[in-house]
Coordinates of C-alpha atoms in Angstrom, one line a residue:
Chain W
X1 CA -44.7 3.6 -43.1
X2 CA -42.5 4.6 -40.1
X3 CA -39.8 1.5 -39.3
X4 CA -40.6 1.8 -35.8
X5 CA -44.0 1.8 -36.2
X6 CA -44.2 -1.3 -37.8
X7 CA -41.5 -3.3 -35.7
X8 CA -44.2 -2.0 -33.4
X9 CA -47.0 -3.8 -35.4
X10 CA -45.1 -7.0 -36.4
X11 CA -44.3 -7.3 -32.0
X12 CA -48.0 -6.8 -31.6
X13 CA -49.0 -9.2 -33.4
X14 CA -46.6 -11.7 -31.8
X15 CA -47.2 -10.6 -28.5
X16 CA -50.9 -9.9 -28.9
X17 CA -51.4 -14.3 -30.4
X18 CA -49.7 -14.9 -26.9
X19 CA -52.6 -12.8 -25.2
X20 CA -55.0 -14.6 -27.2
X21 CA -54.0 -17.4 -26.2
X22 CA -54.4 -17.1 -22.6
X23 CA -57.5 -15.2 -23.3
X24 CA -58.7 -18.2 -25.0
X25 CA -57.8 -20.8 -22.6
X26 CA -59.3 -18.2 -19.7
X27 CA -62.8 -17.9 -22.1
X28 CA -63.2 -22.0 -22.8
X29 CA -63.0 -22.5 -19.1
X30 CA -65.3 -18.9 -18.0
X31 CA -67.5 -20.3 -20.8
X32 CA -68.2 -24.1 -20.1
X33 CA -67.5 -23.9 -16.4
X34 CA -68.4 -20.2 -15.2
X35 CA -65.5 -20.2 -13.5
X36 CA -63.3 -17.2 -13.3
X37 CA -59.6 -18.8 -12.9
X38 CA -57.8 -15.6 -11.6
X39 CA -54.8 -18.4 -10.9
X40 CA -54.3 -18.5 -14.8
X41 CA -51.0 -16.7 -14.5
X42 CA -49.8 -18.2 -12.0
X43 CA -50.6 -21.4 -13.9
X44 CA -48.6 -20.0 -17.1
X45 CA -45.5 -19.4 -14.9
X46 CA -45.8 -22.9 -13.1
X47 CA -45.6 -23.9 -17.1
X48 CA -42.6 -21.9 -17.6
X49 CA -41.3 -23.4 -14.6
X50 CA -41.6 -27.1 -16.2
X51 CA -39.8 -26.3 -19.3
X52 CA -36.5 -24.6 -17.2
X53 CA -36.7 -27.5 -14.8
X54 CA -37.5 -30.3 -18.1
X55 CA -34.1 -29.1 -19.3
X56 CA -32.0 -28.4 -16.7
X57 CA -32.8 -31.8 -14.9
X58 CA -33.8 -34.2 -18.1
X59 CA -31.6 -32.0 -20.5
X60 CA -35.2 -31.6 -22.8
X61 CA -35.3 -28.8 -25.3
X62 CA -38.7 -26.5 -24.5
X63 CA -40.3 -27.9 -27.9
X64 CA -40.2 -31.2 -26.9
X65 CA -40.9 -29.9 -23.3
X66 CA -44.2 -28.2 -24.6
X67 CA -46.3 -31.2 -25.6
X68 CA -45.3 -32.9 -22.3
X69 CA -46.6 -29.9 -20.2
X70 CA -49.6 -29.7 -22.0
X71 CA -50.4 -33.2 -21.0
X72 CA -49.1 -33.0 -17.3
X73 CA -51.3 -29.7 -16.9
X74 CA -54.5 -31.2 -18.3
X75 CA -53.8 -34.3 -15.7
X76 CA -53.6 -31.9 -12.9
X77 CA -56.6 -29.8 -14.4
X78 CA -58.8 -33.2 -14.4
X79 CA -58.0 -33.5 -11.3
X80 CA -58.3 -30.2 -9.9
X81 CA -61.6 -30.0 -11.3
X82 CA -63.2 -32.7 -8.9
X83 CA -61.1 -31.8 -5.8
X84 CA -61.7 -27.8 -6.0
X85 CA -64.4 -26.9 -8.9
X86 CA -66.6 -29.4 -9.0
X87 CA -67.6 -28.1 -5.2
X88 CA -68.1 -24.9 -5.7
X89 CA -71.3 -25.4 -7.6
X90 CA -72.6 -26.4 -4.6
X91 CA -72.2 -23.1 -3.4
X92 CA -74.7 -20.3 -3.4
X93 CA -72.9 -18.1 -5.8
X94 CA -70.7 -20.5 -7.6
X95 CA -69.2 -17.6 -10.3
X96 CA -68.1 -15.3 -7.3
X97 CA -66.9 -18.6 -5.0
X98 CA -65.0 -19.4 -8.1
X99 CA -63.4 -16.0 -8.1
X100 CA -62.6 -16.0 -4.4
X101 CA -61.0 -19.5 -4.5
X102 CA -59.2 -19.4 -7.3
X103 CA -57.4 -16.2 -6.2
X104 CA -57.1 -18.4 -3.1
X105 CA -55.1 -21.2 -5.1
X106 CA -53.4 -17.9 -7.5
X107 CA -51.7 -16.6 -4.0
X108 CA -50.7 -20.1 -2.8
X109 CA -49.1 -21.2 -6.3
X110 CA -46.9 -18.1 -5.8
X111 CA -46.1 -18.4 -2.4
X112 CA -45.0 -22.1 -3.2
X113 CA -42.9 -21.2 -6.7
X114 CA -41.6 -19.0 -4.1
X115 CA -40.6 -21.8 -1.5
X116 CA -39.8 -24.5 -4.2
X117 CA -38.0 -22.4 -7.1
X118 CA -36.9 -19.3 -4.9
X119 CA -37.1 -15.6 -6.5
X120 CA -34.3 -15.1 -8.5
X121 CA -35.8 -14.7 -12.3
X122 CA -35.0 -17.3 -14.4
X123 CA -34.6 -18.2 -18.0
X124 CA -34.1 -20.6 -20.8
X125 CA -31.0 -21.1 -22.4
X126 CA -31.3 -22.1 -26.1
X127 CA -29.8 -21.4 -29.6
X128 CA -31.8 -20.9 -32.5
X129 CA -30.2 -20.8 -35.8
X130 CA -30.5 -18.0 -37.1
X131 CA -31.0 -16.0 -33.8
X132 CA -33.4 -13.2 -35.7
X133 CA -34.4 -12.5 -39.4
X134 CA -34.8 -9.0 -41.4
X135 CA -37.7 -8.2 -42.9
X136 CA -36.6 -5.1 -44.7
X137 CA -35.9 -3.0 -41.7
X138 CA -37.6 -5.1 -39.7
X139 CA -35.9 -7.7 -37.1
X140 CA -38.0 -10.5 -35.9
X141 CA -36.4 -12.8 -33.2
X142 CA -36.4 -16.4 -34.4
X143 CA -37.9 -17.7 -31.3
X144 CA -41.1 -15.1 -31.3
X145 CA -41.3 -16.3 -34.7
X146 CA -41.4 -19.8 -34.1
X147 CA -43.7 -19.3 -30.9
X148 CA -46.1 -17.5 -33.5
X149 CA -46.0 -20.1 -35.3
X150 CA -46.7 -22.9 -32.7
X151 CA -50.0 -20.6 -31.4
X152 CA -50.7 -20.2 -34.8
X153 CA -51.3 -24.5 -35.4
X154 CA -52.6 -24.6 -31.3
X155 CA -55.3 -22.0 -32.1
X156 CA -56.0 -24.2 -35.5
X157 CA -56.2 -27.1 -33.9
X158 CA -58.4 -25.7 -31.4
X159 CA -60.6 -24.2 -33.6
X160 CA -61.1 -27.2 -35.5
X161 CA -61.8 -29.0 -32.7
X162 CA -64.4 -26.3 -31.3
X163 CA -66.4 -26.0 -34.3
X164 CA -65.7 -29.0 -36.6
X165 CA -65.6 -32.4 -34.0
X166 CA -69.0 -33.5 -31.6
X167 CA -67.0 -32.9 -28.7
X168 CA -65.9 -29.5 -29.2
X169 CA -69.8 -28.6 -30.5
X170 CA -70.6 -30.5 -27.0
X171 CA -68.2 -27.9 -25.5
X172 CA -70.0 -25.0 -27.2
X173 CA -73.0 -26.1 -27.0
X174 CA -72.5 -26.2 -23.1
X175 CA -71.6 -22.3 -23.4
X176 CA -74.9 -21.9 -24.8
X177 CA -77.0 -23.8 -23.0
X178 CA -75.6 -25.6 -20.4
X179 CA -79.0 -27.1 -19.0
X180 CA -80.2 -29.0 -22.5
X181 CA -76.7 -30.2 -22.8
X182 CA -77.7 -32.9 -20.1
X183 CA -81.2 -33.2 -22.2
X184 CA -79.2 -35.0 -25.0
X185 CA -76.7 -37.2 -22.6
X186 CA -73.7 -35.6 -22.2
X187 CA -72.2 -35.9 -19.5
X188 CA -71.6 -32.2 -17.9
X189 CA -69.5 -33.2 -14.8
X190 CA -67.1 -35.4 -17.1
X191 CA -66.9 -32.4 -20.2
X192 CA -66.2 -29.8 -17.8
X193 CA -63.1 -31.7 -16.4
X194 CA -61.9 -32.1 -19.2
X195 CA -62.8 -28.3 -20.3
X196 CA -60.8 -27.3 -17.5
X197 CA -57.9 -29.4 -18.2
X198 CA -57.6 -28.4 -21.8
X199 CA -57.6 -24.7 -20.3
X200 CA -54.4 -25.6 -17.8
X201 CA -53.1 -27.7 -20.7
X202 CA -53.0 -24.3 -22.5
X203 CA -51.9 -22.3 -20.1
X204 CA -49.1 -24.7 -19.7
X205 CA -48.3 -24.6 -23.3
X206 CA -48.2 -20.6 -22.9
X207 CA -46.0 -20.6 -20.2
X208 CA -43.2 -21.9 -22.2
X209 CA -43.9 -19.6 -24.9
X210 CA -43.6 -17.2 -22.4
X211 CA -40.5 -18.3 -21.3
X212 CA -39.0 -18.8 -24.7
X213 CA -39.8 -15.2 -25.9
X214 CA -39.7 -12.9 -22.8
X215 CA -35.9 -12.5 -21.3
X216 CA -36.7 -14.2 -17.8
X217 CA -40.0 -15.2 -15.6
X218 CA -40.4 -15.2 -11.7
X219 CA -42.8 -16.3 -9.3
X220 CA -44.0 -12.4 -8.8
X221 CA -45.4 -12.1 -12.8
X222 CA -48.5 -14.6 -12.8
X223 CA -50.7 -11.8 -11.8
X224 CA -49.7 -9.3 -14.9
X225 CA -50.8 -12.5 -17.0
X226 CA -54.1 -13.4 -15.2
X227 CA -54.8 -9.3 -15.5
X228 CA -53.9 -9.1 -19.3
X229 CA -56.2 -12.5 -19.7
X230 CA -59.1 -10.7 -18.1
X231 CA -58.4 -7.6 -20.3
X232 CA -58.4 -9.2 -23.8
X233 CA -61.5 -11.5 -22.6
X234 CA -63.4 -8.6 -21.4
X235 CA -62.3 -6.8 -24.9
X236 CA -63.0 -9.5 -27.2
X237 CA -66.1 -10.6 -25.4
X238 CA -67.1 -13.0 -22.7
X239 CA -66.9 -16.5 -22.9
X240 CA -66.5 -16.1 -26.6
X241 CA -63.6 -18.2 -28.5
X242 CA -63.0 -15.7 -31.1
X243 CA -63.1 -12.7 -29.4
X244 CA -60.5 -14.0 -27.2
X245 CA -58.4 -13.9 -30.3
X246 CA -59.2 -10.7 -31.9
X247 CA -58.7 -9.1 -28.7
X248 CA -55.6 -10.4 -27.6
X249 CA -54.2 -9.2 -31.3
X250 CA -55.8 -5.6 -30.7
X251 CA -54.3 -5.5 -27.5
X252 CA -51.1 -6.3 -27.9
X253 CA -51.1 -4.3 -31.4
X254 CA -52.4 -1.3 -29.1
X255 CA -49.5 -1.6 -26.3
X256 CA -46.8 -2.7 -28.6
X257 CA -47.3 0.2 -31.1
X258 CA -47.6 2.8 -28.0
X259 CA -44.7 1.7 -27.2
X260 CA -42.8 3.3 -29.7
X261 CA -44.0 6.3 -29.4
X262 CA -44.0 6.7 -25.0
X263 CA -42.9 4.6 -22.2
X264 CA -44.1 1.3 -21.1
X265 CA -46.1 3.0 -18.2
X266 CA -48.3 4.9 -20.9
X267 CA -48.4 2.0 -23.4
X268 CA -50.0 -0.6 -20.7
X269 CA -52.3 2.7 -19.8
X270 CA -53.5 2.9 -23.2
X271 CA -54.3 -0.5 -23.3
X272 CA -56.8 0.0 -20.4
X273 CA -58.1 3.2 -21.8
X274 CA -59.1 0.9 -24.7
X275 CA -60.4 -1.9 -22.6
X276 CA -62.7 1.1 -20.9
X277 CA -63.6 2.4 -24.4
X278 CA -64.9 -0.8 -25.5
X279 CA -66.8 -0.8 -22.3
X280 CA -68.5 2.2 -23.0
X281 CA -69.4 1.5 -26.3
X282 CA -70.0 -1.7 -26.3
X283 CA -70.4 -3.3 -22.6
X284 CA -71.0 -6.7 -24.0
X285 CA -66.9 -6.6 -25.6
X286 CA -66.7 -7.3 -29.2
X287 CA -68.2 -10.5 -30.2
X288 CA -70.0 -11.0 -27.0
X289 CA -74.0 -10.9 -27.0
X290 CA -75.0 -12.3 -22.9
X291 CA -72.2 -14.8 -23.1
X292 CA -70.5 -16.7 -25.7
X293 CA -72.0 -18.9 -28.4
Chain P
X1 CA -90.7 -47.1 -31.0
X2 CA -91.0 -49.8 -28.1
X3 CA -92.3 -47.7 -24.4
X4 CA -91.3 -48.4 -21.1
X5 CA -93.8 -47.6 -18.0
X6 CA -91.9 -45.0 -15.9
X7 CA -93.3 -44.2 -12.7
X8 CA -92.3 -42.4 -8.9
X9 CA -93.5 -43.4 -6.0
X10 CA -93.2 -41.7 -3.1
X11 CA -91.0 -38.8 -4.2
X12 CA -90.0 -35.7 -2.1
X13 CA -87.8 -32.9 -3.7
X14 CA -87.1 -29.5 -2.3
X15 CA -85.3 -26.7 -3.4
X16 CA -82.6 -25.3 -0.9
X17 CA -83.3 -27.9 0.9
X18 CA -86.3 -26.5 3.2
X19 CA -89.2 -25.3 0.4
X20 CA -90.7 -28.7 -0.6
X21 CA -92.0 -28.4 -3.9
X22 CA -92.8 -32.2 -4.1
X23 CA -94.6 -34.1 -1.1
X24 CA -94.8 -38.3 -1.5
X25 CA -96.1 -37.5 -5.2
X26 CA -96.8 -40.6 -7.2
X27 CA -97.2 -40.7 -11.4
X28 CA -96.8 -43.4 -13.6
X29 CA -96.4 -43.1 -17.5
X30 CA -97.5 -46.0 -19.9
X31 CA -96.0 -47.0 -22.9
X32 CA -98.5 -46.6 -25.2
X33 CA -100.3 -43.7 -23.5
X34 CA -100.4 -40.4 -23.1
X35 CA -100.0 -39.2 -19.3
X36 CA -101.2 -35.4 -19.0
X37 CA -100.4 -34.0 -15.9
X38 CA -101.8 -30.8 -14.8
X39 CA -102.7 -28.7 -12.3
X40 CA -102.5 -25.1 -11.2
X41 CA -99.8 -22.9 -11.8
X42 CA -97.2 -23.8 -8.8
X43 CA -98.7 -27.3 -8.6
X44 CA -95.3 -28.8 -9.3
X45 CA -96.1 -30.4 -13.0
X46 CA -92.3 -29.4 -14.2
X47 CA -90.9 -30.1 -11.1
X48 CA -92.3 -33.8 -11.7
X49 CA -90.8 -34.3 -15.3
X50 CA -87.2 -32.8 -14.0
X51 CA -87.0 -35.1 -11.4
X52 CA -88.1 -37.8 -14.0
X53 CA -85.3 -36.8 -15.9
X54 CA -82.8 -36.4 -13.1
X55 CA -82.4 -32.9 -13.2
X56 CA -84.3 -32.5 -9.9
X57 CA -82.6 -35.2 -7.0
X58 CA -85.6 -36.3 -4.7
X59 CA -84.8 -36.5 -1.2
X60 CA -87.5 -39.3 -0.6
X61 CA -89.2 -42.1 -3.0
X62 CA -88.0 -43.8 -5.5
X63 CA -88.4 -43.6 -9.8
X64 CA -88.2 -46.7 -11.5
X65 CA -88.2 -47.2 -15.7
X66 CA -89.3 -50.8 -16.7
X67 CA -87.8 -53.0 -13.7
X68 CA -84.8 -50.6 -13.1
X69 CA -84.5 -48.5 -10.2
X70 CA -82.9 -45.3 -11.4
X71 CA -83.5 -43.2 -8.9
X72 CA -79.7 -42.2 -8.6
X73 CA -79.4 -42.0 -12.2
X74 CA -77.7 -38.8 -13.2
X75 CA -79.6 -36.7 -16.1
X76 CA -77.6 -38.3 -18.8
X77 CA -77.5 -41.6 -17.9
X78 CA -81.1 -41.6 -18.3
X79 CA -80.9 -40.2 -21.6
X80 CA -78.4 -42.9 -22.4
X81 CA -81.8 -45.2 -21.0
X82 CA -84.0 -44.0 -24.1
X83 CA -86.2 -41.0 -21.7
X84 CA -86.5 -38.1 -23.5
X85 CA -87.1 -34.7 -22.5
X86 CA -88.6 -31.7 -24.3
X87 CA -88.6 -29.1 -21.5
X88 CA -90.7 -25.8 -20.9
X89 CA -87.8 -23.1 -22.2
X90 CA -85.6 -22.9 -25.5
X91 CA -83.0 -26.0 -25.3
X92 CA -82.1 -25.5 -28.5
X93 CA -78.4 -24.7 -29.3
X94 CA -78.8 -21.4 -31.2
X95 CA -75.7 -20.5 -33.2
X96 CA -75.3 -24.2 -34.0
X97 CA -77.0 -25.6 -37.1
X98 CA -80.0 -27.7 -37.1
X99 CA -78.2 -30.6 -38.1
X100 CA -75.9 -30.1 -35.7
X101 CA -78.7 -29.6 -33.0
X102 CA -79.9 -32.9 -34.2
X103 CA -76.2 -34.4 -34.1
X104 CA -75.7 -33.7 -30.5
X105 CA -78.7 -35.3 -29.9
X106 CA -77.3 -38.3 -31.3
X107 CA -74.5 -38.2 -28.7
X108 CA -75.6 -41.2 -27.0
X109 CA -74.6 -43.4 -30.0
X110 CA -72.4 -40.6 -31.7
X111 CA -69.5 -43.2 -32.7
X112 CA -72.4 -45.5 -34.1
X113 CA -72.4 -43.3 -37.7
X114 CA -74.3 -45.8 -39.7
X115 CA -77.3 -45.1 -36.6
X116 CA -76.7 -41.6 -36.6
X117 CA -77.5 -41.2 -40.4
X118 CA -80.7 -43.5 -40.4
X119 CA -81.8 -41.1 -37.0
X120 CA -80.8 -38.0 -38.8
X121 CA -82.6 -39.1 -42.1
X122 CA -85.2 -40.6 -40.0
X123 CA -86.4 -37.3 -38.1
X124 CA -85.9 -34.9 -41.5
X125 CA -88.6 -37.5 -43.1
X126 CA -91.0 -36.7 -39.8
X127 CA -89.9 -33.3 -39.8
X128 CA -89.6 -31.1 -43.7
X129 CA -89.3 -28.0 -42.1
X130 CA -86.4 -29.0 -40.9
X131 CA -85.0 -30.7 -43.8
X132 CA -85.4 -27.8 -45.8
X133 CA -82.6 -25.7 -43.5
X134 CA -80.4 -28.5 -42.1
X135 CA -77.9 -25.7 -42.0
X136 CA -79.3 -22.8 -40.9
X137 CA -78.2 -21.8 -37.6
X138 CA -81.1 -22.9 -34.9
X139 CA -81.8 -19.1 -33.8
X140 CA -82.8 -18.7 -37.1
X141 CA -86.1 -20.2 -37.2
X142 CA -89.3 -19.5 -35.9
X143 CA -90.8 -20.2 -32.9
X144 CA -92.5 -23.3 -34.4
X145 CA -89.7 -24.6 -36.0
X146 CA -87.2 -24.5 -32.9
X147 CA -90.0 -26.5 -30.9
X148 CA -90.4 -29.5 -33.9
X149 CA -86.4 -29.6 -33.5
X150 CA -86.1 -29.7 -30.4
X151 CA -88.6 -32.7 -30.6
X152 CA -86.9 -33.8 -33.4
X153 CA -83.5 -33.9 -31.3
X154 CA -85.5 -35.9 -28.5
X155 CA -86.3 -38.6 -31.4
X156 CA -83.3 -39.2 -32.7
X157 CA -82.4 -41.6 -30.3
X158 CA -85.8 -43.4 -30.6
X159 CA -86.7 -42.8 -26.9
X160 CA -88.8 -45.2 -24.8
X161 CA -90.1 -42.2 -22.7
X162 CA -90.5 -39.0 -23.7
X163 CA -91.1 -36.1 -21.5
X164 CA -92.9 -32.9 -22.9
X165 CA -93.4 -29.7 -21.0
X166 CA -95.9 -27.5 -21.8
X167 CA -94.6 -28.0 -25.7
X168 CA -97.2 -25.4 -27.2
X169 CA -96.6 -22.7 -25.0
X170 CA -95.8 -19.7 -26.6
X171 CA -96.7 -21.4 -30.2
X172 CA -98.8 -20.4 -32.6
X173 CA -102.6 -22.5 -32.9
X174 CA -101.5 -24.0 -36.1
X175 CA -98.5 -25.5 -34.7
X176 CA -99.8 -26.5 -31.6
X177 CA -102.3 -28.4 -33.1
X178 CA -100.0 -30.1 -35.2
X179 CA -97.4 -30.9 -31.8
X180 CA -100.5 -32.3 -30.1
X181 CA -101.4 -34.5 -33.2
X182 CA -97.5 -35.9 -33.2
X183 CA -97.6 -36.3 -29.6
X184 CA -100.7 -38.8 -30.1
X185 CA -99.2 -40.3 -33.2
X186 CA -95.9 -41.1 -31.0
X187 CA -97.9 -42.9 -28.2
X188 CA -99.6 -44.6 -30.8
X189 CA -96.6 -45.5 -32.4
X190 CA -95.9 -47.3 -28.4
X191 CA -93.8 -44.8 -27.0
X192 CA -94.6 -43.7 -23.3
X193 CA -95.6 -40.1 -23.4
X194 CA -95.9 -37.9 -19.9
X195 CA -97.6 -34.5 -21.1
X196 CA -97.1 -31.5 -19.0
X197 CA -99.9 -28.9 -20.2
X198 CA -101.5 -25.7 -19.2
X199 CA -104.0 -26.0 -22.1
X200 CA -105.5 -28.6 -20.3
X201 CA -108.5 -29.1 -23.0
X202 CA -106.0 -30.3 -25.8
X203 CA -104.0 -32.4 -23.0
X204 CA -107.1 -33.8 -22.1
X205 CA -108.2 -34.6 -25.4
X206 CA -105.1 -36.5 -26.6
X207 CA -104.5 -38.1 -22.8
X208 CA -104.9 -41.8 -22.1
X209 CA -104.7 -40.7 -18.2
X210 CA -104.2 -37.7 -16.5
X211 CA -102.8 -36.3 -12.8
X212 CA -104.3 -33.7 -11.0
X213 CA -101.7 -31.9 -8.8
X214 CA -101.8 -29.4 -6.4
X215 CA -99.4 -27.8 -4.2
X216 CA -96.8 -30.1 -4.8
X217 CA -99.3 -33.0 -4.2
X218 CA -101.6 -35.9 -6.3
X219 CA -105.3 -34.4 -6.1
X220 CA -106.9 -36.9 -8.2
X221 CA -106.1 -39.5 -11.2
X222 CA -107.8 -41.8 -13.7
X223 CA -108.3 -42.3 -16.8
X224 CA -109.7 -39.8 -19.8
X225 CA -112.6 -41.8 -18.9
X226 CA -112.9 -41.7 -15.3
X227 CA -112.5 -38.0 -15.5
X228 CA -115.2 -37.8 -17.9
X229 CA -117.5 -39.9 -15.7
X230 CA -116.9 -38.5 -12.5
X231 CA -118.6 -35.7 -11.7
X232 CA -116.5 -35.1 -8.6
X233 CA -113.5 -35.2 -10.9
X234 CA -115.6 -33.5 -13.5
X235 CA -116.0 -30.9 -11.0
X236 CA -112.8 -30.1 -10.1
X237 CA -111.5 -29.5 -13.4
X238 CA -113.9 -27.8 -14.4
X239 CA -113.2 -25.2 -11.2
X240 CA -109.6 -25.0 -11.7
X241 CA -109.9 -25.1 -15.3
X242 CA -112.4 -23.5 -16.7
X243 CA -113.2 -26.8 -18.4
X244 CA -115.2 -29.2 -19.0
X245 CA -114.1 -33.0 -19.7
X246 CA -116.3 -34.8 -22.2
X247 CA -116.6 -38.4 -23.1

């Protein structure tokens, strides 16, 4: 095989678990809550945020940062939820109120990473031991390595929680049928907190993966994150856990491979001309029948 | 199984908050007894057992189970109280597994495993069908089937109420005659039983008392009895329903 095509192939698949995972932590919260959080990105670069600021001002290393996030984004999810989402259901349209608001709170985040960390881009500084390994003729960077890795045992974790603890079939089962879940006591208001604070926990978690693989985040980016959630959500299937995977690998393996053959312009193209294709062949995404199950 | 009466008094609900679908409506369920309610279509007989269960909020009256006023109760803190519900549609989880249907209904006790086996064991004995596929995925069984598990889920946590809405609809005569002989058996057994029923001769053959409604209002009430003795009552059945209640 071609040595560029598959450095192309071995960075999609990196890149395209990162997708997945903010398709994933987009779906859970779309699924349980029918909320359409177009703030994710803004959300992952508030994450990527904590980790520079964890080490520059408490001299943490983004590994130990990451757990730490994750916990201070699911408190502020919890909490968000019953000062912002738990509202909207009162609403007349609660998906499209969702939509509205949350691109509401997506413009404000920015505009206050703006005020609070300015605009210069920012990075992490760490060393990592080797920096990169060969894989024939391949070169993998340690850190997307270990980031694979690390979304390799979340996306474990979370799938044995989803499909192999009550809870997580309480979450489901919400997806399916949110109505009977309050037939057999569970309590809807309380699960979807915490739904939405496992989704901000994650996207937390991804943005200092983000941080740690890319070269250097801004407030400006959160938007090209929220857009490539929707994309491998729509592709994979709405609301559904596994589709969120499989199409965050397929699109990153379709924009990372395209781009060793044309620019970056025509790689993110392609990725939309697959998005549309799945669209007209199948409207529902890939593992998507109504919603998810 | 050990009822509770569960009654409303009073009660006013309304959807968006200006079409009342409930006016100063008044049922009481017995433990022990069957309570059919019926009516014409748009009477407001589903309306009555969400709002028993809390998924309905009344803007007026009050709904109390035993002594307690749980009026404010939220739907799953009534479950948590032992009241049931079986409603109208599919509630079943369908890509999860029966047991796992039957697991989640065990949620108000979940951390209690020793009472979630006996429950789990408990309804597979009631239920064979059911015990024969604990892991087949709910979506795949019949019709039939995905109604006795979904009263099967409702009896796991040995319920003092139990609400059933129109539980043969859409089953075959087999079945529903078999749903109608295990709703009997479960007031018998001294649970509190409110029917909801279109098939009003079955409801009023297995019913202890029965609720007339129309409009969104009590028409007339008594007992099996009363209705059968009352040609007024008698009457008006037999006008709305095209049936006749016999002694």
């Amino acid at each position: 095989m071609n040595e560029l095509l598959l450095q192309g192939l071995v960075n999609g698949i990196i890149l395209g678990t990162i997708y997945a995972l903010i398709g994933l932590s987009l779906n859970v919260i779309f699924g349980v809550l029918r909320v359409v959080n177009f703030a994710h990105g803004e959300f992952i670069i508030l994450g990527a945020y904590g980790a520079y600021f964890a080490q520059k001002l408490l001299g943490l290393s983004p590994f130990l940062a990451m757990p730490l996030i994750f916990l201070a984004f699911a408190a502020m999810g919890y909490g968000l939820y019953f000062v912002l989402i738990k509202r909207l259901a009162k609403s007349d349209d609660p998906e499209h109120a969702s939509l509205l608001v949350m691109f509401g709170v997506a413009i404000a985040l920015g505009a206050l990473m703006l005020i609070f960390f300015e605009a210069d881009s920012r990075s992490l500084s760490y060393t990592l031991d080797p920096p990169f390994f060969m894989f024939g003729s391949v070169i993998v960077p340690t850190a997307k390595l270990v980031a694979l890795g690390i979304i390799v045992v979340i996306t474990a974790v979370l799938a044995f929680f989803l499909y192999r603890t009550l809870p997580g079939k309480a979450l489901r089962a919400i997806i399916m049928n949110r109505d009977a879940v309050q037939i057999v006591g569970v309590n809807l208001e309380r699960m979807s907190a915490l739904t939405f604070g496992l989704g901000l926990g994650l996207a937390g978690i991804t943005g200092v993966l983000v941080a740690l693989i890319f070269p250097a985040f801004s407030p400006f980016i959160g938007q090209d994150y929220t857009l490539i959630g929707f994309i491998v959500i729509v592709l994979g299937g709405l609301g559904h856990p596994v589709g969120a995977v499989v199409g965050g690998i397929i699109f990153g393996l379709t924009e990372q491979t395209a781009l060793v053959y044309t620019s970056g312009t025509t790689a993110t193209l392609l990725g939309f001309l697959l998005l549309i294709g799945v669209i007209l062949v199948r409207p529902t995404g890939l593992f998507g029948r109504e919603a998810l199950k | 199984m050990e009822g509770l009466k569960l009654s409303m008094e009073g009660i006013e609900v309304a959807y968006n908050s200006d079409i009342v679908v409930l006016n100063d409506v008044a049922v009481t369920g017995r433990p022990g007894e069957v309570t059919g309610i019926i009516g014409p279509n748009g009477a407001g007989k589903s309306t009555v057992l969400k709002t028993f269960f809390g998924l309905l909020r009344p803007r007026k009256g009050s709904i109390t189970l035993g002594d307690q006023d749980i009026t404010r109760q939220k739907a799953f803190q009534r479950a948590l109280e032992g009241i049931a519900f079986v409603p109208q549609h599919r509630s079943v989880f369908a890509d999860l597994s029966v047991r796992d249907n039957l697991l989640l209904g065990c949620w108000p006790f979940r951390r209690d495993k020793k009472r979630v086996a006996r429950a789990i064991e408990s309804v597979f004995d009631e239920f064979p069908v059911l015990a024969e596929r604990p892991n087949a995925a709910a979506s795949s069984l019949s019709g039939g089937q995905q109604r006795f598990l979904e009263i099967a889920r409702a009896l796991v946590i040995d319920p003092k109420v139990i609400l059933l809405d129109e539980p043969t609809a859409m089953i075959a005569p087999k079945i529903s005659k078999e749903i109608y002989a295990l709703t009997r058996s479960l007031a018998d057994r001294g649970a509190t039983i409110l029917l909801v029923d279109q098939n009003v001769r079955s409801c009023a053959e297995i019913a202890d008392r029965l609720y007339i409604l129309e409009l969104g209002r009590n028409k007339a009430e008594g007992t099996r009895e009363d209705f059968a003795s009352d040609d007024k009552l008698r009457e008006m059945v037999s006008e709305w329903m095209n049936y006749k209640i016999d002694a």
